[in-house]
Amino acid sequence: MPQNKFQDAIFTILMAGCMVYGMICYNVALNMGGVTGATFVAALHEMPIMWPIAFILEFFIIGKIAPMLAFKVMRPTDRPQFITYAISFCICAMMCPIMSLIATILFKDNPSFATFIQTWGMNLPAAFLWQFCYCGPFVRLVFRTIFRKQLANVGAPASAPAE
């Protein structure tokens, strides 16, 4: 969807922020034994740490690897939304264990290998559901709204040069 590096950076900032906040809320709710208003406020405390980490990982590393993996099973001629889903799946499948490991080390009381595996196991289904059902569609809508004019010009015929 992004057409250049600037748009890619904005899209990644939005997606990382939305995914990180949602997953932090999920993990805080698990730790608190349920969702309350305090869950959403408590999640904001981890955002300044986890959001930049997620952005850097996705923008510089995972975002390069995921399309290569997705195109092992997809063809460029496949429907664009299925290509988007395949890339999103690959990103989620790689980001979830990495971010779960980082969160385990930074925020868990007992940062052991077993705690990491449990955290990863609890986060993976939630990350896929959050990405495919809510976060992904929402961020793509926001992105299309922000870059409406630039995206509308993509594929439009170039105007004839003035004589």
PDB file of N, CA and C in Angstrom, residues 28-89:
ATOM      1  N   VAL A  28      -1.521  -6.670  29.845  1.00  0.00           N
ATOM      2  CA  VAL A  28      -1.847  -6.033  31.125  1.00  0.00           C
ATOM      3  C   VAL A  28      -3.142  -6.642  31.673  1.00  0.00           C
ATOM      4  N   ALA A  29      -4.132  -6.841  30.805  1.00  0.00           N
ATOM      5  CA  ALA A  29      -5.393  -7.452  31.243  1.00  0.00           C
ATOM      6  C   ALA A  29      -5.161  -8.865  31.776  1.00  0.00           C
ATOM      7  N   LEU A  30      -4.297  -9.625  31.119  1.00  0.00           N
ATOM      8  CA  LEU A  30      -3.971 -10.962  31.625  1.00  0.00           C
ATOM      9  C   LEU A  30      -3.338 -10.873  33.011  1.00  0.00           C
ATOM     10  N   ASN A  31      -2.420  -9.932  33.184  1.00  0.00           N
ATOM     11  CA  ASN A  31      -1.734  -9.787  34.473  1.00  0.00           C
ATOM     12  C   ASN A  31      -2.661  -9.271  35.570  1.00  0.00           C
ATOM     13  N   MET A  32      -3.635  -8.433  35.199  1.00  0.00           N
ATOM     14  CA  MET A  32      -4.562  -7.848  36.183  1.00  0.00           C
ATOM     15  C   MET A  32      -5.766  -8.747  36.446  1.00  0.00           C
ATOM     16  N   GLY A  33      -5.914  -9.785  35.661  1.00  0.00           N
ATOM     17  CA  GLY A  33      -7.046 -10.686  35.840  1.00  0.00           C
ATOM     18  C   GLY A  33      -8.317 -10.207  35.168  1.00  0.00           C
ATOM     19  N   GLY A  34      -8.208  -9.248  34.270  1.00  0.00           N
ATOM     20  CA  GLY A  34      -9.371  -8.753  33.552  1.00  0.00           C
ATOM     21  C   GLY A  34      -9.135  -7.353  33.023  1.00  0.00           C
ATOM     22  N   VAL A  35     -10.110  -6.875  32.275  1.00  0.00           N
ATOM     23  CA  VAL A  35     -10.006  -5.553  31.671  1.00  0.00           C
ATOM     24  C   VAL A  35     -10.785  -4.551  32.519  1.00  0.00           C
ATOM     25  N   THR A  36     -10.101  -3.467  32.871  1.00  0.00           N
ATOM     26  CA  THR A  36     -10.738  -2.338  33.551  1.00  0.00           C
ATOM     27  C   THR A  36     -10.241  -1.069  32.871  1.00  0.00           C
ATOM     28  N   GLY A  37     -10.734   0.057  33.307  1.00  0.00           N
ATOM     29  CA  GLY A  37     -10.245   1.324  32.770  1.00  0.00           C
ATOM     30  C   GLY A  37      -8.751   1.493  33.025  1.00  0.00           C
ATOM     31  N   ALA A  38      -8.288   0.971  34.138  1.00  0.00           N
ATOM     32  CA  ALA A  38      -6.866   1.068  34.492  1.00  0.00           C
ATOM     33  C   ALA A  38      -5.987   0.291  33.511  1.00  0.00           C
ATOM     34  N   THR A  39      -6.543  -0.705  32.858  1.00  0.00           N
ATOM     35  CA  THR A  39      -5.785  -1.496  31.887  1.00  0.00           C
ATOM     36  C   THR A  39      -5.241  -0.608  30.779  1.00  0.00           C
ATOM     37  N   PHE A  40      -6.092   0.263  30.265  1.00  0.00           N
ATOM     38  CA  PHE A  40      -5.711   1.103  29.129  1.00  0.00           C
ATOM     39  C   PHE A  40      -4.698   2.175  29.518  1.00  0.00           C
ATOM     40  N   VAL A  41      -4.792   2.647  30.764  1.00  0.00           N
ATOM     41  CA  VAL A  41      -3.830   3.629  31.258  1.00  0.00           C
ATOM     42  C   VAL A  41      -2.496   2.952  31.545  1.00  0.00           C
ATOM     43  N   ALA A  42      -2.539   1.782  32.186  1.00  0.00           N
ATOM     44  CA  ALA A  42      -1.313   1.047  32.504  1.00  0.00           C
ATOM     45  C   ALA A  42      -0.544   0.677  31.234  1.00  0.00           C
ATOM     46  N   ALA A  43      -1.263   0.382  30.174  1.00  0.00           N
ATOM     47  CA  ALA A  43      -0.616   0.008  28.911  1.00  0.00           C
ATOM     48  C   ALA A  43       0.193   1.165  28.336  1.00  0.00           C
ATOM     49  N   LEU A  44      -0.224   2.384  28.613  1.00  0.00           N
ATOM     50  CA  LEU A  44       0.492   3.547  28.093  1.00  0.00           C
ATOM     51  C   LEU A  44       1.912   3.661  28.650  1.00  0.00           C
ATOM     52  N   HIS A  45       2.155   3.068  29.829  1.00  0.00           N
ATOM     53  CA  HIS A  45       3.481   3.163  30.437  1.00  0.00           C
ATOM     54  C   HIS A  45       4.531   2.352  29.680  1.00  0.00           C
ATOM     55  N   GLU A  46       4.123   1.281  29.019  1.00  0.00           N
ATOM     56  CA  GLU A  46       5.072   0.462  28.257  1.00  0.00           C
ATOM     57  C   GLU A  46       5.241   0.945  26.817  1.00  0.00           C
ATOM     58  N   MET A  47       4.326   1.764  26.350  1.00  0.00           N
ATOM     59  CA  MET A  47       4.362   2.233  24.949  1.00  0.00           C
ATOM     60  C   MET A  47       5.673   2.913  24.557  1.00  0.00           C
ATOM     61  N   PRO A  48       6.214   3.821  25.372  1.00  0.00           N
ATOM     62  CA  PRO A  48       7.451   4.498  24.948  1.00  0.00           C
ATOM     63  C   PRO A  48       8.638   3.547  24.767  1.00  0.00           C
ATOM     64  N   ILE A  49       8.560   2.378  25.363  1.00  0.00           N
ATOM     65  CA  ILE A  49       9.633   1.397  25.221  1.00  0.00           C
ATOM     66  C   ILE A  49       9.353   0.464  24.041  1.00  0.00           C
ATOM     67  N   MET A  50       8.156  -0.106  24.011  1.00  0.00           N
ATOM     68  CA  MET A  50       7.857  -1.164  23.041  1.00  0.00           C
ATOM     69  C   MET A  50       7.557  -0.633  21.637  1.00  0.00           C
ATOM     70  N   TRP A  51       6.969   0.539  21.516  1.00  0.00           N
ATOM     71  CA  TRP A  51       6.623   1.084  20.194  1.00  0.00           C
ATOM     72  C   TRP A  51       7.869   1.324  19.344  1.00  0.00           C
ATOM     73  N   PRO A  52       8.897   2.023  19.854  1.00  0.00           N
ATOM     74  CA  PRO A  52      10.097   2.210  19.019  1.00  0.00           C
ATOM     75  C   PRO A  52      10.794   0.894  18.672  1.00  0.00           C
ATOM     76  N   ILE A  53      10.788  -0.049  19.609  1.00  0.00           N
ATOM     77  CA  ILE A  53      11.399  -1.351  19.333  1.00  0.00           C
ATOM     78  C   ILE A  53      10.660  -2.029  18.180  1.00  0.00           C
ATOM     79  N   ALA A  54       9.331  -2.031  18.245  1.00  0.00           N
ATOM     80  CA  ALA A  54       8.528  -2.660  17.189  1.00  0.00           C
ATOM     81  C   ALA A  54       8.750  -1.959  15.855  1.00  0.00           C
ATOM     82  N   PHE A  55       8.788  -0.626  15.866  1.00  0.00           N
ATOM     83  CA  PHE A  55       9.012   0.106  14.622  1.00  0.00           C
ATOM     84  C   PHE A  55      10.356  -0.266  14.002  1.00  0.00           C
ATOM     85  N   ILE A  56      11.411  -0.225  14.782  1.00  0.00           N
ATOM     86  CA  ILE A  56      12.758  -0.517  14.267  1.00  0.00           C
ATOM     87  C   ILE A  56      12.830  -1.941  13.720  1.00  0.00           C
ATOM     88  N   LEU A  57      12.310  -2.903  14.476  1.00  0.00           N
ATOM     89  CA  LEU A  57      12.319  -4.297  14.008  1.00  0.00           C
ATOM     90  C   LEU A  57      11.562  -4.459  12.692  1.00  0.00           C
ATOM     91  N   GLU A  58      10.356  -3.897  12.638  1.00  0.00           N
ATOM     92  CA  GLU A  58       9.527  -4.086  11.449  1.00  0.00           C
ATOM     93  C   GLU A  58      10.067  -3.310  10.255  1.00  0.00           C
ATOM     94  N   PHE A  59      10.447  -2.075  10.458  1.00  0.00           N
ATOM     95  CA  PHE A  59      10.857  -1.220   9.342  1.00  0.00           C
ATOM     96  C   PHE A  59      12.180  -1.668   8.726  1.00  0.00           C
ATOM     97  N   PHE A  60      13.124  -2.059   9.566  1.00  0.00           N
ATOM     98  CA  PHE A  60      14.461  -2.350   9.070  1.00  0.00           C
ATOM     99  C   PHE A  60      14.755  -3.830   8.848  1.00  0.00           C
ATOM    100  N   ILE A  61      14.030  -4.729   9.516  1.00  0.00           N
ATOM    101  CA  ILE A  61      14.367  -6.151   9.411  1.00  0.00           C
ATOM    102  C   ILE A  61      13.185  -6.985   8.906  1.00  0.00           C
ATOM    103  N   ILE A  62      12.161  -7.091   9.735  1.00  0.00           N
ATOM    104  CA  ILE A  62      11.024  -7.974   9.432  1.00  0.00           C
ATOM    105  C   ILE A  62      10.295  -7.529   8.174  1.00  0.00           C
ATOM    106  N   GLY A  63      10.158  -6.240   7.972  1.00  0.00           N
ATOM    107  CA  GLY A  63       9.478  -5.718   6.785  1.00  0.00           C
ATOM    108  C   GLY A  63      10.185  -6.066   5.484  1.00  0.00           C
ATOM    109  N   LYS A  64      11.457  -6.403   5.566  1.00  0.00           N
ATOM    110  CA  LYS A  64      12.210  -6.825   4.370  1.00  0.00           C
ATOM    111  C   LYS A  64      12.076  -8.335   4.145  1.00  0.00           C
ATOM    112  N   ILE A  65      12.045  -9.077   5.249  1.00  0.00           N
ATOM    113  CA  ILE A  65      11.995 -10.541   5.172  1.00  0.00           C
ATOM    114  C   ILE A  65      10.585 -11.045   4.830  1.00  0.00           C
ATOM    115  N   ALA A  66       9.565 -10.422   5.422  1.00  0.00           N
ATOM    116  CA  ALA A  66       8.184 -10.909   5.275  1.00  0.00           C
ATOM    117  C   ALA A  66       7.720 -11.003   3.822  1.00  0.00           C
ATOM    118  N   PRO A  67       7.930  -9.977   2.979  1.00  0.00           N
ATOM    119  CA  PRO A  67       7.495 -10.128   1.588  1.00  0.00           C
ATOM    120  C   PRO A  67       8.224 -11.270   0.857  1.00  0.00           C
ATOM    121  N   MET A  68       9.493 -11.462   1.167  1.00  0.00           N
ATOM    122  CA  MET A  68      10.220 -12.571   0.533  1.00  0.00           C
ATOM    123  C   MET A  68       9.592 -13.907   0.914  1.00  0.00           C
ATOM    124  N   LEU A  69       9.234 -14.056   2.186  1.00  0.00           N
ATOM    125  CA  LEU A  69       8.590 -15.298   2.625  1.00  0.00           C
ATOM    126  C   LEU A  69       7.189 -15.431   2.023  1.00  0.00           C
ATOM    127  N   ALA A  70       6.439 -14.339   2.013  1.00  0.00           N
ATOM    128  CA  ALA A  70       5.077 -14.381   1.481  1.00  0.00           C
ATOM    129  C   ALA A  70       5.086 -14.783   0.012  1.00  0.00           C
ATOM    130  N   PHE A  71       6.052 -14.288  -0.742  1.00  0.00           N
ATOM    131  CA  PHE A  71       6.096 -14.607  -2.170  1.00  0.00           C
ATOM    132  C   PHE A  71       6.678 -15.990  -2.450  1.00  0.00           C
ATOM    133  N   LYS A  72       6.987 -16.741  -1.408  1.00  0.00           N
ATOM    134  CA  LYS A  72       7.308 -18.158  -1.588  1.00  0.00           C
ATOM    135  C   LYS A  72       6.023 -18.948  -1.852  1.00  0.00           C
ATOM    136  N   VAL A  73       4.887 -18.420  -1.365  1.00  0.00           N
ATOM    137  CA  VAL A  73       3.601 -19.097  -1.572  1.00  0.00           C
ATOM    138  C   VAL A  73       2.635 -18.290  -2.424  1.00  0.00           C
ATOM    139  N   MET A  74       2.910 -16.997  -2.588  1.00  0.00           N
ATOM    140  CA  MET A  74       2.046 -16.129  -3.388  1.00  0.00           C
ATOM    141  C   MET A  74       2.733 -15.796  -4.708  1.00  0.00           C
ATOM    142  N   ARG A  75       1.938 -15.396  -5.685  1.00  0.00           N
ATOM    143  CA  ARG A  75       2.467 -14.908  -6.965  1.00  0.00           C
ATOM    144  C   ARG A  75       2.103 -13.437  -7.103  1.00  0.00           C
ATOM    145  N   PRO A  76       2.907 -12.668  -7.800  1.00  0.00           N
ATOM    146  CA  PRO A  76       2.572 -11.250  -7.991  1.00  0.00           C
ATOM    147  C   PRO A  76       1.222 -11.035  -8.676  1.00  0.00           C
ATOM    148  N   THR A  77       0.749 -12.051  -9.391  1.00  0.00           N
ATOM    149  CA  THR A  77      -0.534 -11.936 -10.092  1.00  0.00           C
ATOM    150  C   THR A  77      -1.728 -12.285  -9.204  1.00  0.00           C
ATOM    151  N   ASP A  78      -1.481 -12.751  -7.965  1.00  0.00           N
ATOM    152  CA  ASP A  78      -2.572 -13.063  -7.047  1.00  0.00           C
ATOM    153  C   ASP A  78      -3.291 -11.779  -6.640  1.00  0.00           C
ATOM    154  N   ARG A  79      -4.496 -11.933  -6.127  1.00  0.00           N
ATOM    155  CA  ARG A  79      -5.279 -10.770  -5.696  1.00  0.00           C
ATOM    156  C   ARG A  79      -4.501  -9.970  -4.655  1.00  0.00           C
ATOM    157  N   PRO A  80      -4.471  -8.660  -4.799  1.00  0.00           N
ATOM    158  CA  PRO A  80      -3.672  -7.825  -3.892  1.00  0.00           C
ATOM    159  C   PRO A  80      -4.007  -7.998  -2.408  1.00  0.00           C
ATOM    160  N   GLN A  81      -5.285  -8.183  -2.075  1.00  0.00           N
ATOM    161  CA  GLN A  81      -5.604  -8.334  -0.659  1.00  0.00           C
ATOM    162  C   GLN A  81      -5.049  -9.629  -0.091  1.00  0.00           C
ATOM    163  N   PHE A  82      -4.954 -10.689  -0.915  1.00  0.00           N
ATOM    164  CA  PHE A  82      -4.374 -11.937  -0.429  1.00  0.00           C
ATOM    165  C   PHE A  82      -2.861 -11.802  -0.238  1.00  0.00           C
ATOM    166  N   ILE A  83      -2.241 -11.023  -1.095  1.00  0.00           N
ATOM    167  CA  ILE A  83      -0.815 -10.728  -0.921  1.00  0.00           C
ATOM    168  C   ILE A  83      -0.626  -9.947   0.380  1.00  0.00           C
ATOM    169  N   THR A  84      -1.496  -8.974   0.625  1.00  0.00           N
ATOM    170  CA  THR A  84      -1.439  -8.202   1.872  1.00  0.00           C
ATOM    171  C   THR A  84      -1.608  -9.117   3.075  1.00  0.00           C
ATOM    172  N   TYR A  85      -2.571 -10.047   3.016  1.00  0.00           N
ATOM    173  CA  TYR A  85      -2.791 -10.976   4.122  1.00  0.00           C
ATOM    174  C   TYR A  85      -1.568 -11.865   4.335  1.00  0.00           C
ATOM    175  N   ALA A  86      -0.968 -12.331   3.268  1.00  0.00           N
ATOM    176  CA  ALA A  86       0.208 -13.203   3.380  1.00  0.00           C
ATOM    177  C   ALA A  86       1.373 -12.456   4.023  1.00  0.00           C
ATOM    178  N   ILE A  87       1.602 -11.231   3.601  1.00  0.00           N
ATOM    179  CA  ILE A  87       2.686 -10.440   4.183  1.00  0.00           C
ATOM    180  C   ILE A  87       2.380 -10.137   5.649  1.00  0.00           C
ATOM    181  N   SER A  88       1.140  -9.770   5.954  1.00  0.00           N
ATOM    182  CA  SER A  88       0.741  -9.498   7.343  1.00  0.00           C
ATOM    183  C   SER A  88       0.923 -10.739   8.214  1.00  0.00           C
ATOM    184  N   PHE A  89       0.565 -11.892   7.675  1.00  0.00           N
ATOM    185  CA  PHE A  89       0.743 -13.151   8.409  1.00  0.00           C
ATOM    186  C   PHE A  89       2.214 -13.365   8.738  1.00  0.00           C
TER     187      PHE A  89
END
